[in-house]
């Protein structure tokens, strides 16, 4: 019985064994290994003339025997993730390592989360299956590292812009607030209660999704480690503890330095 981490076990299963499922068609190997074919599918999402099998792995041209039963168990466990649904918790804050004195990062996170909730595809078990399969094939999880996008004052005609909140009524007589130009063109002065606003210099949607995917991947690994523990014939899964916020350690290291 060989003890392995859940990450190493999945990589072994998906890159060395599950390529035997649906493979072999009388052809000879033509330069590219099963591993590189599978890796290209994970990276590019497609491969001409070769489709992934039921486990999301490109079958090999030359197959030597059946896949190891432990690898099949891994593949079925990953496929089982498709039955899981999840929600992003209210107040989810994946950037404690970044300054946010103007609330710009938090606002962008809320915007992206709202978008994800509306679309729904990233909240399905199918996304978990694709996420875990891709990480196993590539040998690493989502890249959550990123630099703070920076912020700047909102400008208009080369000058810092002024804004003011106003109230109005809709067609049903309901009062609502809206943001208007806070600069009085006649007096050439800001209006009463006017304020200035800041914005992020760079978009951070991709980074928000990467940190979401990292946490989903870690949670999925925890589920898989628990499901597979004690059910394999030749492998034992080492104890696994989800590392959901590795970026928090980076912040501590910076503060301590």
CSV table of C-alpha atoms in Angstrom, one decimal:
chain,number,residue,atom,x,y,z
A,1,UNK,CA,0.0,0.0,0.0
A,2,UNK,CA,1.6,3.3,-1.1
A,3,UNK,CA,0.7,6.5,0.7
A,4,UNK,CA,0.4,9.5,-1.6
A,5,UNK,CA,-1.1,13.0,-1.4
A,6,UNK,CA,-4.4,13.5,-3.1
A,7,UNK,CA,-2.8,15.9,-5.6
A,8,UNK,CA,-0.1,13.4,-6.6
A,9,UNK,CA,-2.6,10.5,-6.8
A,10,UNK,CA,-4.9,12.4,-9.2
A,11,UNK,CA,-2.0,13.5,-11.4
A,12,UNK,CA,-0.9,9.9,-11.6
A,13,UNK,CA,-4.4,8.7,-12.4
A,14,UNK,CA,-5.2,11.3,-15.1
A,15,UNK,CA,-1.8,11.4,-16.8
A,16,UNK,CA,-0.7,7.8,-16.7
A,17,UNK,CA,-3.7,5.5,-16.4
A,18,UNK,CA,-7.0,7.1,-17.5
A,19,UNK,CA,-5.5,7.7,-21.0
A,20,UNK,CA,-5.9,4.0,-21.5
A,21,UNK,CA,-9.7,4.3,-21.5
A,22,UNK,CA,-11.0,4.5,-25.0
A,23,UNK,CA,-7.5,4.3,-26.5
A,24,UNK,CA,-5.8,2.2,-29.1
A,25,UNK,CA,-7.0,2.2,-32.7
A,26,UNK,CA,-4.3,0.3,-34.5
A,27,UNK,CA,-2.2,3.5,-35.1
A,28,UNK,CA,1.4,3.9,-34.1
A,29,UNK,CA,2.8,6.6,-31.9
A,30,UNK,CA,3.7,9.7,-34.0
A,31,UNK,CA,6.0,11.7,-31.7
A,32,UNK,CA,3.6,13.2,-29.1
A,33,UNK,CA,3.2,11.3,-25.9
A,34,UNK,CA,-0.2,10.7,-24.2
A,35,UNK,CA,0.9,13.2,-21.5
A,36,UNK,CA,1.6,16.0,-23.9
A,37,UNK,CA,-1.7,15.3,-25.8
A,38,UNK,CA,-3.6,15.5,-22.5
A,39,UNK,CA,-1.8,18.5,-21.4
A,40,UNK,CA,-2.6,20.4,-24.6
A,41,UNK,CA,-6.3,19.6,-24.2
A,42,UNK,CA,-6.2,21.0,-20.6
A,43,UNK,CA,-4.3,24.1,-21.8
A,44,UNK,CA,-6.0,24.8,-25.1
A,45,UNK,CA,-9.4,23.2,-24.5
A,46,UNK,CA,-9.3,21.3,-27.8
A,47,UNK,CA,-7.2,19.0,-29.9
A,48,UNK,CA,-7.7,18.2,-33.6
A,49,UNK,CA,-8.7,14.6,-34.4
A,50,UNK,CA,-8.5,13.4,-30.8
A,51,UNK,CA,-11.4,13.8,-28.3
A,52,UNK,CA,-11.1,13.4,-24.5
A,53,UNK,CA,-12.7,10.2,-23.0
A,54,UNK,CA,-15.3,10.2,-20.3
A,55,UNK,CA,-12.7,11.3,-17.7
A,56,UNK,CA,-11.6,14.3,-19.8
A,57,UNK,CA,-8.3,12.7,-20.8
A,58,UNK,CA,-7.1,12.2,-24.3
A,59,UNK,CA,-6.9,8.4,-25.1
A,60,UNK,CA,-3.5,7.1,-26.1
A,61,UNK,CA,-2.8,5.8,-29.6
A,62,UNK,CA,-1.0,2.8,-28.1
A,63,UNK,CA,-2.5,1.2,-25.0
A,64,UNK,CA,-0.7,-1.3,-22.8
A,65,UNK,CA,-3.4,-3.0,-20.7
A,66,UNK,CA,-6.3,-1.6,-18.8
A,67,UNK,CA,-6.2,1.4,-16.4
A,68,UNK,CA,-5.3,0.6,-12.8
A,69,UNK,CA,-8.5,0.1,-10.8
A,70,UNK,CA,-7.4,2.8,-8.3
A,71,UNK,CA,-7.1,5.3,-11.2
A,72,UNK,CA,-10.6,4.3,-12.4
A,73,UNK,CA,-11.9,4.9,-8.8
A,74,UNK,CA,-10.2,8.4,-9.0
A,75,UNK,CA,-11.9,9.2,-12.3
A,76,UNK,CA,-15.3,8.1,-11.0
A,77,UNK,CA,-14.9,10.1,-7.8
A,78,UNK,CA,-14.0,13.2,-9.9
A,79,UNK,CA,-17.0,12.7,-12.1
A,80,UNK,CA,-19.1,12.4,-9.0
A,81,UNK,CA,-18.3,16.1,-8.2
A,82,UNK,CA,-20.8,17.0,-11.0
A,83,UNK,CA,-23.6,16.3,-8.5
A,84,UNK,CA,-22.3,19.0,-6.1
A,85,UNK,CA,-23.6,22.5,-6.1
A,86,UNK,CA,-22.3,25.4,-4.1
A,87,UNK,CA,-22.8,29.1,-3.2
A,88,UNK,CA,-20.4,32.0,-2.7
A,89,UNK,CA,-20.9,33.2,0.9
A,90,UNK,CA,-22.0,36.7,1.5
A,91,UNK,CA,-19.1,39.0,2.3
A,92,UNK,CA,-16.6,36.8,0.6
A,93,UNK,CA,-13.3,38.7,0.8
A,94,UNK,CA,-10.5,37.0,-1.1
A,95,UNK,CA,-8.0,39.9,-1.0
A,96,UNK,CA,-7.0,40.5,2.6
A,97,UNK,CA,-3.4,40.9,1.4
A,98,UNK,CA,-4.3,44.0,-0.6
A,99,UNK,CA,-4.9,47.6,0.7
A,100,UNK,CA,-8.4,48.8,0.1
A,101,UNK,CA,-8.8,52.2,1.7
A,102,UNK,CA,-11.4,53.4,-0.9
A,103,UNK,CA,-13.3,50.1,-1.0
A,104,UNK,CA,-12.5,49.6,-4.7
A,105,UNK,CA,-11.3,46.0,-4.4
A,106,UNK,CA,-14.4,45.0,-2.3
A,107,UNK,CA,-16.7,46.7,-4.8
A,108,UNK,CA,-15.0,44.8,-7.8
A,109,UNK,CA,-15.3,41.5,-5.9
A,110,UNK,CA,-19.0,42.1,-5.4
A,111,UNK,CA,-19.5,43.0,-9.1
A,112,UNK,CA,-17.7,39.8,-10.2
A,113,UNK,CA,-19.6,37.6,-7.6
A,114,UNK,CA,-22.9,39.1,-8.8
A,115,UNK,CA,-21.9,38.2,-12.4
A,116,UNK,CA,-21.0,34.7,-11.4
A,117,UNK,CA,-24.3,34.2,-9.6
A,118,UNK,CA,-26.3,35.4,-12.5
A,119,UNK,CA,-24.5,33.2,-15.1
A,120,UNK,CA,-24.4,30.2,-12.7
A,121,UNK,CA,-22.0,28.0,-14.7
A,122,UNK,CA,-19.2,28.5,-12.2
A,123,UNK,CA,-21.5,27.4,-9.4
A,124,UNK,CA,-22.2,24.0,-10.9
A,125,UNK,CA,-20.6,20.7,-10.2
A,126,UNK,CA,-19.5,20.5,-13.9
A,127,UNK,CA,-17.1,23.3,-13.2
A,128,UNK,CA,-15.6,21.5,-10.3
A,129,UNK,CA,-15.0,18.4,-12.5
A,130,UNK,CA,-13.3,20.5,-15.2
A,131,UNK,CA,-11.3,22.4,-12.5
A,132,UNK,CA,-10.0,19.2,-10.8
A,133,UNK,CA,-9.3,17.4,-14.0
A,134,UNK,CA,-7.3,20.3,-15.4
A,135,UNK,CA,-5.3,20.7,-12.2
A,136,UNK,CA,-4.5,17.0,-12.1
A,137,UNK,CA,-3.3,17.0,-15.8
A,138,UNK,CA,-1.3,20.2,-15.4
A,139,UNK,CA,0.1,19.2,-12.0
A,140,UNK,CA,-0.9,22.4,-10.2
A,141,UNK,CA,-3.9,24.4,-9.1
A,142,UNK,CA,-5.2,27.8,-10.3
A,143,UNK,CA,-2.6,30.6,-10.1
A,144,UNK,CA,-4.0,32.9,-7.4
A,145,UNK,CA,-0.9,35.2,-7.3
A,146,UNK,CA,-1.4,38.8,-8.6
A,147,UNK,CA,-0.2,42.3,-7.9
A,148,UNK,CA,-2.4,45.0,-6.5
A,149,UNK,CA,-4.1,46.7,-9.5
A,150,UNK,CA,-3.5,50.2,-8.2
A,151,UNK,CA,-6.0,53.0,-8.0
A,152,UNK,CA,-6.3,56.6,-9.3
A,153,UNK,CA,-8.7,59.5,-9.0
A,154,UNK,CA,-11.4,59.6,-11.6
A,155,UNK,CA,-10.6,62.3,-14.1
A,156,UNK,CA,-12.6,64.5,-16.5
A,157,UNK,CA,-11.1,66.7,-19.1
A,158,UNK,CA,-7.7,66.2,-17.5
A,159,UNK,CA,-8.9,67.3,-14.1
A,160,UNK,CA,-10.1,65.4,-11.0
A,161,UNK,CA,-13.8,64.9,-11.4
A,162,UNK,CA,-16.4,65.9,-8.8
A,163,UNK,CA,-19.6,64.0,-8.0
A,164,UNK,CA,-22.7,64.6,-6.0
A,165,UNK,CA,-25.6,62.4,-5.0
A,166,UNK,CA,-29.1,63.6,-6.0
A,167,UNK,CA,-32.6,62.3,-5.4
A,168,UNK,CA,-35.4,61.9,-8.0
A,169,UNK,CA,-38.7,60.1,-8.4
A,170,UNK,CA,-39.5,57.3,-10.8
A,171,UNK,CA,-42.8,56.9,-12.8
A,172,UNK,CA,-44.3,55.3,-9.7
A,173,UNK,CA,-43.4,58.1,-7.4
A,174,UNK,CA,-40.7,56.1,-5.7
A,175,UNK,CA,-37.6,58.1,-4.5
A,176,UNK,CA,-34.2,56.9,-5.7
A,177,UNK,CA,-30.7,58.3,-5.6
A,178,UNK,CA,-28.3,58.7,-8.5
A,179,UNK,CA,-24.8,60.1,-8.9
A,180,UNK,CA,-24.5,63.4,-10.9
A,181,UNK,CA,-21.9,65.8,-12.0
A,182,UNK,CA,-20.7,67.6,-8.8
A,183,UNK,CA,-19.1,70.6,-10.5
A,184,UNK,CA,-21.0,73.9,-11.0
A,185,UNK,CA,-20.0,75.2,-14.4
A,186,UNK,CA,-21.3,78.7,-13.6
A,187,UNK,CA,-19.5,79.3,-10.4
A,188,UNK,CA,-16.6,77.1,-11.4
A,189,UNK,CA,-16.7,75.5,-8.0
A,190,UNK,CA,-17.7,72.1,-6.6
A,191,UNK,CA,-21.4,71.9,-5.6
A,192,UNK,CA,-22.4,71.5,-1.9
A,193,UNK,CA,-21.7,68.0,-0.8
A,194,UNK,CA,-19.6,67.1,-3.8
A,195,UNK,CA,-16.9,64.5,-3.5
A,196,UNK,CA,-14.2,62.9,-5.6
A,197,UNK,CA,-14.0,59.3,-6.6
A,198,UNK,CA,-11.3,56.7,-7.2
A,199,UNK,CA,-11.1,53.8,-9.6
A,200,UNK,CA,-8.9,50.8,-10.1
A,201,UNK,CA,-6.1,51.2,-12.7
A,202,UNK,CA,-6.4,47.7,-13.9
A,203,UNK,CA,-9.2,45.1,-14.2
A,204,UNK,CA,-9.1,42.3,-11.7
A,205,UNK,CA,-11.9,40.0,-12.8
A,206,UNK,CA,-9.5,37.3,-13.8
A,207,UNK,CA,-7.8,37.4,-10.4
A,208,UNK,CA,-11.1,37.3,-8.5
A,209,UNK,CA,-12.1,34.2,-10.5
A,210,UNK,CA,-8.7,32.6,-10.0
A,211,UNK,CA,-8.9,32.9,-6.2
A,212,UNK,CA,-12.5,31.6,-6.3
A,213,UNK,CA,-11.2,28.6,-8.4
A,214,UNK,CA,-8.4,28.0,-5.9
A,215,UNK,CA,-10.8,27.7,-3.0
A,216,UNK,CA,-13.1,25.5,-5.0
A,217,UNK,CA,-10.2,23.3,-6.0
A,218,UNK,CA,-9.1,22.9,-2.4
A,219,UNK,CA,-12.6,22.1,-1.2
A,220,UNK,CA,-13.0,19.6,-4.0
A,221,UNK,CA,-9.7,17.9,-3.0
A,222,UNK,CA,-11.0,17.6,0.5
A,223,UNK,CA,-14.1,15.9,-0.7
A,224,UNK,CA,-12.1,13.5,-2.9
A,225,UNK,CA,-9.6,12.7,-0.2
A,226,UNK,CA,-12.4,11.7,2.1
A,227,UNK,CA,-14.3,9.7,-0.6
A,228,UNK,CA,-11.2,7.8,-1.7
A,229,UNK,CA,-9.7,7.1,1.7
A,230,UNK,CA,-9.9,3.4,2.5
A,231,UNK,CA,-11.5,2.5,-0.9
A,232,UNK,CA,-8.4,1.9,-2.9
A,233,UNK,CA,-6.5,-1.4,-3.4
A,234,UNK,CA,-2.9,-0.2,-3.8
A,235,UNK,CA,-2.9,3.4,-2.5
A,236,UNK,CA,-3.6,5.2,0.7
A,237,UNK,CA,-4.5,8.9,0.6
A,238,UNK,CA,-2.4,11.0,3.0
A,239,UNK,CA,-4.4,13.2,5.4
A,240,UNK,CA,-5.5,16.4,3.6
A,241,UNK,CA,-6.2,19.8,5.0
A,242,UNK,CA,-7.6,22.4,2.6
A,243,UNK,CA,-5.3,25.4,2.1
A,244,UNK,CA,-8.0,27.9,1.3
A,245,UNK,CA,-6.1,31.2,1.8
A,246,UNK,CA,-2.4,30.8,0.9
A,247,UNK,CA,-2.5,34.6,0.1
A,248,UNK,CA,-3.0,35.3,3.8
A,249,UNK,CA,0.4,33.9,4.6
A,250,UNK,CA,1.9,36.2,2.0
A,251,UNK,CA,0.4,39.2,3.8
A,252,UNK,CA,1.7,38.0,7.1
A,253,UNK,CA,5.2,37.6,5.7
A,254,UNK,CA,5.1,41.2,4.2
A,255,UNK,CA,3.9,42.6,7.5
A,256,UNK,CA,6.6,40.8,9.5
A,257,UNK,CA,9.4,41.8,7.1
